Each structure stands twice: as C-alpha cells, then as structure tokens.
Amino acid sequence: MSGKKGTWFILVIGFTLFSFISPAYGLSDVYRENIYQVGDLKPRDSVPKLKVGDPAPDFTLPAVSGGKVSLSHYRGKKHVVISFVPAAWTPVCSDQWPGYSIVKDIFDQNDAVIIGITVDNIPTLYAWTRQMGELWFPVLSDFWPHGAVANSYGVLRSDGVSERALFIIDKKGAIRYIDVHDINQRPDLGVLIQEMEKLNRAYPR
C-alpha cells in the first residue's frame, strides 16, 4: 500500500484508535485514577503575540528523555509541530499526546516532527508520560524560567499554565499555522493533518 491510499488507511486507523481514547482516560487504570479533574475553564486567556508568517521564536528546553532540544535543530530538516498543553495529569492533555503517537506515520509522510511542551517540571513529566506508553516525539519542560517559551509564543495564561495550542513551523523557521484552541477540548487531528499535508505540498522533499 502506498501514496494516498496508505495515508488514508493510516488516517482511518488513527482516527478509530484516537476515538477510543476517550477524554480523561488513558491507557491504564492507574493512569485513569491519577487524572485530576479540573472542570470547565475559560476557553482562552492569553494575548496573541504571533501571527502566521512570523519567524518562530527559537528555544532550548530540557527533554524528558535527557539532554536539551532546540527548535533550531530542525531548521532546514523537518517541519515542526509544537503542541503546547496546559498541564500534566489533567483530562484532555492526558488524551491528546497518545493520539499523536498513534499516527506517527502521517507525521513521517509529511516530513514533520512534533514537539510537546508543558510548564511542568521534568520529574512530573517523566511520571506522566510513562503512563502514556511510548511517545516517539520529544516532550520538553518549560518549567523554568516558568513558562518563558509559552510566553514568547503568546500562549501563557494568567494562572501560569499554557493554552492548548498548536503551531506548525516550516523548515525555514516561519510559522505556517496557529491554533490556540479551547483549553477544554482536544484539537481536531484531521485539521492538523490537512495543514501538514498542505505544507508538505508547498515544500516537496
């Protein structure tokens, strides 16, 4: 299976599996029991600082897997999806990233990687992400200076957590898509895939 048929097959399987990871529930009973229920929050709380076409602010942050990861590392190599999520051990966040792991092939087909960022510290992120299974993408801590990267992207909320936001950055380092999403809801995976495919068509390998 190849080309568009392969993409759609993976997409259908991904959506099917993604839909079974219901909000607030993860991959194990232990995981589910440790999710903190935050209730409904103000959908958006930050002030936008960036727009499509702007250069993406570079950053270097510590990774759960060890070492540090810089956005500039991917310049000229891969398109980058940055996924800011508000906090570890909360309902929608605990559901969102495992879905991206399921559809790794679609990121590969579109010459893209994803970076997950929260304002939690490394020990918290380590414990949390271990319960998600094996995530193939780097998870970074924007803990100190607290939320500095989220703030530079205009997605730091007044209560110190980040918005639930997606940025797609092309290989030249320019922002091509922004979704500062309702914090109470998971972003539509299909929309993200469409935006990656659009970018990949504009920058064929």
Tab-separated table of C-alpha atoms in Angstrom:
chain	number	residue	atom	x	y	z
A	1	MET	CA	0.000	0.000	0.000
A	2	SER	CA	1.472	3.355	-0.923
A	3	GLY	CA	0.778	7.016	-1.592
A	4	LYS	CA	-2.596	8.491	-0.849
A	5	LYS	CA	-4.232	5.080	-0.150
A	6	GLY	CA	-1.649	4.385	2.517
A	7	THR	CA	-2.180	7.786	4.067
A	8	TRP	CA	-5.919	7.316	4.259
A	9	PHE	CA	-5.569	3.810	5.666
A	10	ILE	CA	-3.342	5.113	8.450
A	11	LEU	CA	-5.673	8.049	8.952
A	12	VAL	CA	-8.735	5.799	9.324
A	13	ILE	CA	-6.929	3.503	11.755
A	14	GLY	CA	-5.576	6.511	13.637
A	15	PHE	CA	-8.982	8.135	13.935
A	16	THR	CA	-10.511	4.861	15.055
A	17	LEU	CA	-7.939	4.322	17.766
A	18	PHE	CA	-7.919	8.010	18.670
A	19	SER	CA	-11.687	7.960	19.153
A	20	PHE	CA	-11.388	5.068	21.580
A	21	ILE	CA	-9.051	7.083	23.800
A	22	SER	CA	-11.939	8.915	25.393
A	23	PRO	CA	-11.392	12.257	27.123
A	24	ALA	CA	-9.890	11.991	30.583
A	25	TYR	CA	-8.891	8.360	30.128
A	26	GLY	CA	-5.537	6.960	29.250
A	27	LEU	CA	-4.030	3.580	28.686
A	28	SER	CA	-4.322	2.013	32.140
A	29	ASP	CA	-6.462	2.031	35.239
A	30	VAL	CA	-3.580	3.500	37.222
A	31	TYR	CA	-3.319	6.311	34.723
A	32	ARG	CA	-7.059	6.984	34.799
A	33	GLU	CA	-7.209	7.051	38.582
A	34	ASN	CA	-4.481	9.679	38.789
A	35	ILE	CA	-6.041	12.197	36.418
A	36	TYR	CA	-7.020	15.392	38.205
A	37	GLN	CA	-10.400	16.732	37.125
A	38	VAL	CA	-10.074	20.466	36.555
A	39	GLY	CA	-13.643	21.204	35.456
A	40	ASP	CA	-14.528	23.727	32.767
A	41	LEU	CA	-12.009	26.514	32.293
A	42	LYS	CA	-12.073	29.816	30.456
A	43	PRO	CA	-11.550	28.656	26.851
A	44	ARG	CA	-8.711	31.142	26.111
A	45	ASP	CA	-6.916	33.503	28.434
A	46	SER	CA	-3.725	34.730	26.771
A	47	VAL	CA	-2.929	37.616	24.444
A	48	PRO	CA	-1.696	36.608	20.962
A	49	LYS	CA	1.830	37.756	20.125
A	50	LEU	CA	2.489	35.907	16.873
A	51	LYS	CA	0.767	35.507	13.553
A	52	VAL	CA	1.144	33.258	10.531
A	53	GLY	CA	4.249	34.268	8.573
A	54	ASP	CA	6.218	35.432	11.621
A	55	PRO	CA	9.534	33.785	12.430
A	56	ALA	CA	9.076	31.213	15.178
A	57	PRO	CA	10.911	32.173	18.376
A	58	ASP	CA	13.782	29.766	18.922
A	59	PHE	CA	14.108	27.970	22.232
A	60	THR	CA	16.149	25.363	24.001
A	61	LEU	CA	14.427	23.307	26.703
A	62	PRO	CA	15.249	20.199	28.735
A	63	ALA	CA	13.694	16.973	27.463
A	64	VAL	CA	12.165	14.179	29.493
A	65	SER	CA	14.416	11.736	27.617
A	66	GLY	CA	17.504	13.663	28.736
A	67	GLY	CA	19.564	16.493	27.313
A	68	LYS	CA	18.090	19.569	25.698
A	69	VAL	CA	16.218	20.171	22.458
A	70	SER	CA	16.346	23.350	20.385
A	71	LEU	CA	13.810	24.323	17.763
A	72	SER	CA	16.665	25.490	15.523
A	73	HIS	CA	17.941	21.900	15.405
A	74	TYR	CA	15.187	21.121	12.876
A	75	ARG	CA	15.823	24.160	10.647
A	76	GLY	CA	16.244	23.005	7.046
A	77	LYS	CA	15.472	19.387	8.024
A	78	LYS	CA	11.883	18.951	9.171
A	79	HIS	CA	8.646	20.849	9.534
A	80	VAL	CA	7.831	21.135	13.237
A	81	VAL	CA	4.506	20.920	15.035
A	82	ILE	CA	4.685	22.387	18.522
A	83	SER	CA	1.958	21.134	20.836
A	84	PHE	CA	1.564	23.198	23.987
A	85	VAL	CA	-0.705	21.531	26.543
A	86	PRO	CA	-1.716	23.116	29.859
A	87	ALA	CA	-0.623	20.631	32.491
A	88	ALA	CA	0.298	17.047	33.260
A	89	TRP	CA	-2.225	14.710	34.870
A	90	THR	CA	-5.237	16.604	33.556
A	91	PRO	CA	-8.002	15.150	31.375
A	92	VAL	CA	-7.650	16.395	27.803
A	93	CYS	CA	-3.858	16.693	27.937
A	94	SER	CA	-3.550	13.067	29.014
A	95	ASP	CA	-5.556	12.031	25.985
A	96	GLN	CA	-4.102	14.309	23.306
A	97	TRP	CA	-0.469	13.201	23.019
A	98	PRO	CA	-1.074	9.424	22.854
A	99	GLY	CA	-3.188	10.185	19.786
A	100	TYR	CA	-0.206	11.794	18.061
A	101	SER	CA	1.856	8.708	18.800
A	102	ILE	CA	-0.710	6.539	17.025
A	103	VAL	CA	-0.334	8.483	13.779
A	104	LYS	CA	3.467	8.801	13.666
A	105	ASP	CA	3.451	7.532	10.062
A	106	ILE	CA	1.437	10.556	8.979
A	107	PHE	CA	3.993	12.900	10.508
A	108	ASP	CA	6.722	10.924	8.706
A	109	GLN	CA	4.898	11.113	5.378
A	110	ASN	CA	4.665	14.873	5.715
A	111	ASP	CA	8.323	15.263	6.695
A	112	ALA	CA	7.256	16.645	10.066
A	113	VAL	CA	8.042	16.083	13.714
A	114	ILE	CA	6.086	17.096	16.771
A	115	ILE	CA	7.404	18.592	19.990
A	116	GLY	CA	5.294	18.501	23.151
A	117	ILE	CA	5.731	21.282	25.703
A	118	THR	CA	4.195	21.943	29.111
A	119	VAL	CA	5.157	24.177	32.024
A	120	ASP	CA	5.583	21.133	34.294
A	121	ASN	CA	8.972	20.117	35.647
A	122	ILE	CA	10.904	17.093	34.364
A	123	PRO	CA	10.072	14.648	37.209
A	124	THR	CA	6.368	15.334	36.800
A	125	LEU	CA	6.546	14.941	33.024
A	126	TYR	CA	8.582	11.761	33.389
A	127	ALA	CA	5.974	10.136	35.624
A	128	TRP	CA	3.093	11.334	33.470
A	129	THR	CA	4.413	10.386	30.031
A	130	ARG	CA	5.496	6.925	31.209
A	131	GLN	CA	1.808	6.180	31.722
A	132	MET	CA	1.053	7.079	28.099
A	133	GLY	CA	3.053	4.259	26.592
A	134	GLU	CA	5.963	5.032	24.318
A	135	LEU	CA	5.821	8.535	22.852
A	136	TRP	CA	8.038	8.853	19.793
A	137	PHE	CA	8.422	12.645	19.995
A	138	PRO	CA	10.337	14.825	22.458
A	139	VAL	CA	8.489	16.153	25.476
A	140	LEU	CA	10.026	19.337	26.855
A	141	SER	CA	9.750	21.157	30.159
A	142	ASP	CA	9.071	24.895	30.086
A	143	PHE	CA	9.180	24.984	33.869
A	144	TRP	CA	11.984	27.482	34.452
A	145	PRO	CA	12.083	30.364	33.822
A	146	HIS	CA	8.486	29.468	34.303
A	147	GLY	CA	6.564	29.400	31.023
A	148	ALA	CA	9.131	31.537	29.205
A	149	VAL	CA	8.673	29.732	25.893
A	150	ALA	CA	4.885	29.690	26.188
A	151	ASN	CA	5.043	33.412	26.908
A	152	SER	CA	7.227	34.065	23.844
A	153	TYR	CA	4.570	32.304	21.727
A	154	GLY	CA	1.777	34.290	23.402
A	155	VAL	CA	0.111	31.249	24.959
A	156	LEU	CA	0.905	31.635	28.674
A	157	ARG	CA	-2.307	32.022	30.672
A	158	SER	CA	-2.663	34.281	33.684
A	159	ASP	CA	-2.760	31.263	36.017
A	160	GLY	CA	0.703	30.103	34.922
A	161	VAL	CA	-0.231	27.222	32.607
A	162	SER	CA	-0.137	27.369	28.838
A	163	GLU	CA	-3.010	27.379	26.423
A	164	ARG	CA	-3.783	24.240	24.475
A	165	ALA	CA	-2.129	25.400	21.258
A	166	LEU	CA	-0.629	24.081	18.054
A	167	PHE	CA	1.936	25.854	15.900
A	168	ILE	CA	3.207	24.472	12.603
A	169	ILE	CA	6.614	25.802	11.612
A	170	ASP	CA	8.138	25.237	8.206
A	171	LYS	CA	11.718	24.192	7.506
A	172	LYS	CA	12.740	27.809	7.131
A	173	GLY	CA	11.537	28.626	10.629
A	174	ALA	CA	8.379	30.529	9.710
A	175	ILE	CA	5.029	29.940	11.410
A	176	ARG	CA	2.507	28.481	8.940
A	177	TYR	CA	-0.418	27.564	11.192
A	178	ILE	CA	-1.660	28.605	14.631
A	179	ASP	CA	-4.475	27.046	16.626
A	180	VAL	CA	-4.940	28.458	20.116
A	181	HIS	CA	-7.641	26.000	20.971
A	182	ASP	CA	-10.411	25.950	23.548
A	183	ILE	CA	-8.474	24.597	26.546
A	184	ASN	CA	-11.353	22.281	27.397
A	185	GLN	CA	-11.296	20.481	24.060
A	186	ARG	CA	-8.883	18.332	22.090
A	187	PRO	CA	-7.842	19.831	18.736
A	188	ASP	CA	-9.163	18.055	15.650
A	189	LEU	CA	-6.487	15.680	14.413
A	190	GLY	CA	-7.878	15.792	10.879
A	191	VAL	CA	-7.373	19.551	10.668
A	192	LEU	CA	-3.779	19.220	11.854
A	193	ILE	CA	-3.099	16.545	9.238
A	194	GLN	CA	-4.609	18.685	6.484
A	195	GLU	CA	-2.347	21.572	7.463
A	196	MET	CA	0.736	19.336	7.477
A	197	GLU	CA	-0.157	17.965	4.060
A	198	LYS	CA	-0.668	21.469	2.718
A	199	LEU	CA	2.760	22.477	3.973
A	200	ASN	CA	4.384	19.332	2.626
A	201	ARG	CA	2.967	20.046	-0.836
A	202	ALA	CA	4.452	23.534	-0.691
A	203	TYR	CA	7.884	22.184	0.305
A	204	PRO	CA	8.330	18.863	-1.536
A	205	ARG	CA	11.330	16.814	-0.488
